[in-house]
Amino acid sequence: MLRKFYPKEVIDSVYSYNFREMYDRGYRGLLFDIDNTLVPHGKPITDEALTFIKELKNIGFNICLISNNREERVKPFADAAGVPYIYKAGKPLAKNYVKAMEIMGTNLQNSIFIGDQIFTDVYGANRAGMYSILSKPINPKEEIQIVLKRYPEKLILYFYNKK
């Protein structure tokens, strides 16, 4: 039952992950959540995030941001990074994961989703049938509705780590 929430991988940070290896394995599309995956929740894009996205593009990846947030939050971030985006994505519904792949010209076999939440990000990617990576949150300061979800996430990660 819990397996539907299990990511394919858990990583400490997107900034220390070996995306080059994933490119070499045939992956071409990267879908990213923004808040607490690329930057702390609600913060504008950072130089680190801009450099990171530029490096991923230089490797050859197509990138799309997919967020449940409003366009006022997502658009300036995406515009600064020079990547397409989907706002109010309705994660964990699978339809906008598929739409993001269509935008990038990629598919389920060569796309990866990376986010910091199990019940929206990972579960949605798994429902879509794509490779999912759970990144540890950048900053522990979060909105209360997210803080409350972190407790059951810990239980799922406990069983994930035992598998």
Short mmCIF file of C-alpha atoms in Angstrom, two decimals:
data_model
loop_
_atom_site.label_atom_id
_atom_site.label_comp_id
_atom_site.label_asym_id
_atom_site.label_seq_id
_atom_site.Cartn_x
_atom_site.Cartn_y
_atom_site.Cartn_z
CA MET A 1 0.00 0.00 0.00
CA LEU A 2 2.72 2.49 0.89
CA ARG A 3 4.73 1.68 -2.25
CA LYS A 4 2.69 4.13 -4.30
CA PHE A 5 4.33 6.87 -2.21
CA TYR A 6 7.89 5.54 -2.52
CA PRO A 7 10.28 7.59 -4.64
CA LYS A 8 12.78 5.80 -6.86
CA GLU A 9 15.50 7.71 -4.99
CA VAL A 10 15.90 10.00 -1.99
CA ILE A 11 18.60 12.65 -2.25
CA ASP A 12 20.00 15.27 0.10
CA SER A 13 19.87 18.10 -2.43
CA VAL A 14 19.37 18.67 -6.13
CA TYR A 15 22.59 20.67 -6.04
CA SER A 16 24.73 17.67 -5.10
CA TYR A 17 23.01 15.06 -7.29
CA ASN A 18 24.76 13.60 -10.34
CA PHE A 19 22.40 14.59 -13.14
CA ARG A 20 25.12 13.94 -15.73
CA GLU A 21 24.86 10.24 -14.87
CA MET A 22 21.12 10.33 -15.46
CA TYR A 23 21.67 12.01 -18.83
CA ASP A 24 24.15 9.28 -19.72
CA ARG A 25 21.45 6.73 -18.81
CA GLY A 26 19.13 8.29 -21.39
CA TYR A 27 17.05 10.76 -19.37
CA ARG A 28 16.31 14.03 -21.19
CA GLY A 29 13.53 15.78 -19.28
CA LEU A 30 13.58 17.16 -15.75
CA LEU A 31 10.45 18.36 -14.00
CA PHE A 32 11.16 20.32 -10.83
CA ASP A 33 9.04 21.52 -7.98
CA ILE A 34 10.25 24.98 -6.87
CA ASP A 35 9.61 25.59 -3.18
CA ASN A 36 12.01 23.79 -0.86
CA THR A 37 13.43 21.85 -3.82
CA LEU A 38 15.27 24.61 -5.72
CA VAL A 39 14.93 27.47 -3.21
CA PRO A 40 13.50 27.94 0.29
CA HIS A 41 9.71 28.22 0.33
CA GLY A 42 8.49 31.49 -1.17
CA LYS A 43 11.95 32.86 -1.98
CA PRO A 44 12.92 34.26 -5.38
CA ILE A 45 15.31 32.45 -7.67
CA THR A 46 18.90 32.47 -6.44
CA ASP A 47 22.19 32.66 -8.30
CA GLU A 48 22.77 29.05 -7.25
CA ALA A 49 19.48 27.95 -8.83
CA LEU A 50 20.16 29.95 -12.01
CA THR A 51 23.64 28.45 -12.39
CA PHE A 52 22.28 24.98 -11.66
CA ILE A 53 19.54 25.22 -14.30
CA LYS A 54 22.00 26.64 -16.83
CA GLU A 55 24.36 23.71 -16.19
CA LEU A 56 21.51 21.21 -16.67
CA LYS A 57 20.55 22.86 -19.95
CA ASN A 58 24.21 22.73 -21.06
CA ILE A 59 24.25 18.98 -20.37
CA GLY A 60 21.27 18.71 -22.73
CA PHE A 61 18.26 18.46 -20.43
CA ASN A 62 14.88 20.00 -21.13
CA ILE A 63 13.43 21.47 -17.95
CA CYS A 64 9.91 22.35 -16.85
CA LEU A 65 8.81 23.70 -13.48
CA ILE A 66 5.60 22.22 -12.10
CA SER A 67 4.09 23.81 -9.02
CA ASN A 68 0.82 23.88 -7.14
CA ASN A 69 1.49 27.55 -6.45
CA ARG A 70 -0.09 30.53 -8.19
CA GLU A 71 1.26 32.00 -11.40
CA GLU A 72 2.49 35.11 -9.55
CA ARG A 73 4.94 32.83 -7.74
CA VAL A 74 5.93 30.50 -10.57
CA LYS A 75 6.17 32.78 -13.63
CA PRO A 76 8.93 35.13 -12.39
CA PHE A 77 11.01 32.14 -11.30
CA ALA A 78 10.55 30.35 -14.62
CA ASP A 79 11.13 33.51 -16.66
CA ALA A 80 14.41 34.19 -14.83
CA ALA A 81 15.51 30.59 -15.46
CA GLY A 82 14.31 30.63 -19.06
CA VAL A 83 12.21 27.48 -18.70
CA PRO A 84 8.53 26.62 -19.23
CA TYR A 85 6.25 26.13 -16.26
CA ILE A 86 2.91 24.85 -15.08
CA TYR A 87 1.26 26.59 -12.14
CA LYS A 88 -1.71 25.40 -10.07
CA ALA A 89 -0.68 21.96 -11.28
CA GLY A 90 -3.05 20.04 -9.04
CA LYS A 91 -0.34 17.64 -7.89
CA PRO A 92 -0.74 14.71 -7.21
CA LEU A 93 -3.00 14.51 -10.28
CA ALA A 94 -0.99 13.02 -13.13
CA LYS A 95 -2.31 15.18 -15.99
CA ASN A 96 0.12 18.09 -15.58
CA TYR A 97 3.13 15.82 -15.25
CA VAL A 98 2.13 14.48 -18.67
CA LYS A 99 1.53 18.02 -19.96
CA ALA A 100 5.02 19.06 -18.79
CA MET A 101 6.56 16.18 -20.72
CA GLU A 102 4.58 17.20 -23.80
CA ILE A 103 5.89 20.77 -23.43
CA MET A 104 9.47 19.47 -23.21
CA GLY A 105 9.04 16.89 -25.97
CA THR A 106 9.95 14.04 -23.62
CA ASN A 107 8.11 10.97 -22.35
CA LEU A 108 7.69 8.72 -19.32
CA GLN A 109 10.78 6.67 -20.14
CA ASN A 110 13.17 9.63 -20.36
CA SER A 111 11.80 12.09 -17.80
CA ILE A 112 12.41 12.54 -14.07
CA PHE A 113 10.41 14.48 -11.50
CA ILE A 114 12.23 15.98 -8.50
CA GLY A 115 10.41 17.45 -5.51
CA ASP A 116 10.45 17.67 -1.72
CA GLN A 117 7.01 16.31 -0.79
CA ILE A 118 5.81 12.72 -0.88
CA PHE A 119 2.03 13.27 -0.99
CA THR A 120 2.05 15.77 -3.84
CA ASP A 121 5.33 15.55 -5.77
CA VAL A 122 6.37 11.90 -5.54
CA TYR A 123 2.88 10.42 -5.45
CA GLY A 124 1.89 12.45 -8.51
CA ALA A 125 4.99 11.41 -10.46
CA ASN A 126 4.38 7.79 -9.51
CA ARG A 127 0.74 8.06 -10.60
CA ALA A 128 1.95 9.41 -13.95
CA GLY A 129 4.33 6.44 -14.21
CA MET A 130 7.56 8.41 -14.23
CA TYR A 131 10.85 8.25 -12.34
CA SER A 132 10.49 10.14 -9.06
CA ILE A 133 13.19 11.62 -6.85
CA LEU A 134 12.49 12.95 -3.36
CA SER A 135 14.83 15.76 -2.38
CA LYS A 136 15.16 16.65 1.28
CA PRO A 137 13.65 20.09 1.97
CA ILE A 138 16.10 22.98 1.69
CA ASN A 139 14.66 24.84 4.67
CA PRO A 140 12.75 23.44 7.68
CA LYS A 141 10.63 26.61 7.91
CA GLU A 142 7.40 25.76 6.09
CA GLU A 143 3.71 26.57 6.04
CA ILE A 144 1.67 24.71 8.64
CA GLN A 145 -0.16 22.50 6.11
CA ILE A 146 3.21 21.23 4.87
CA VAL A 147 4.61 20.79 8.38
CA LEU A 148 1.64 18.57 9.25
CA LYS A 149 2.30 16.37 6.19
CA ARG A 150 5.92 15.84 7.22
CA TYR A 151 4.89 13.53 10.09
CA PRO A 152 3.23 10.86 7.94
CA GLU A 153 6.04 11.34 5.39
CA LYS A 154 8.51 10.25 8.06
CA LEU A 155 6.54 7.04 8.55
CA ILE A 156 6.56 6.31 4.81
CA LEU A 157 10.30 7.00 4.64
CA TYR A 158 10.86 4.65 7.56
CA PHE A 159 9.31 1.77 5.59
CA TYR A 160 10.95 2.93 2.35
CA ASN A 161 14.37 2.72 4.01
CA LYS A 162 13.61 -0.78 5.34
CA LYS A 163 12.77 -2.19 1.89
#
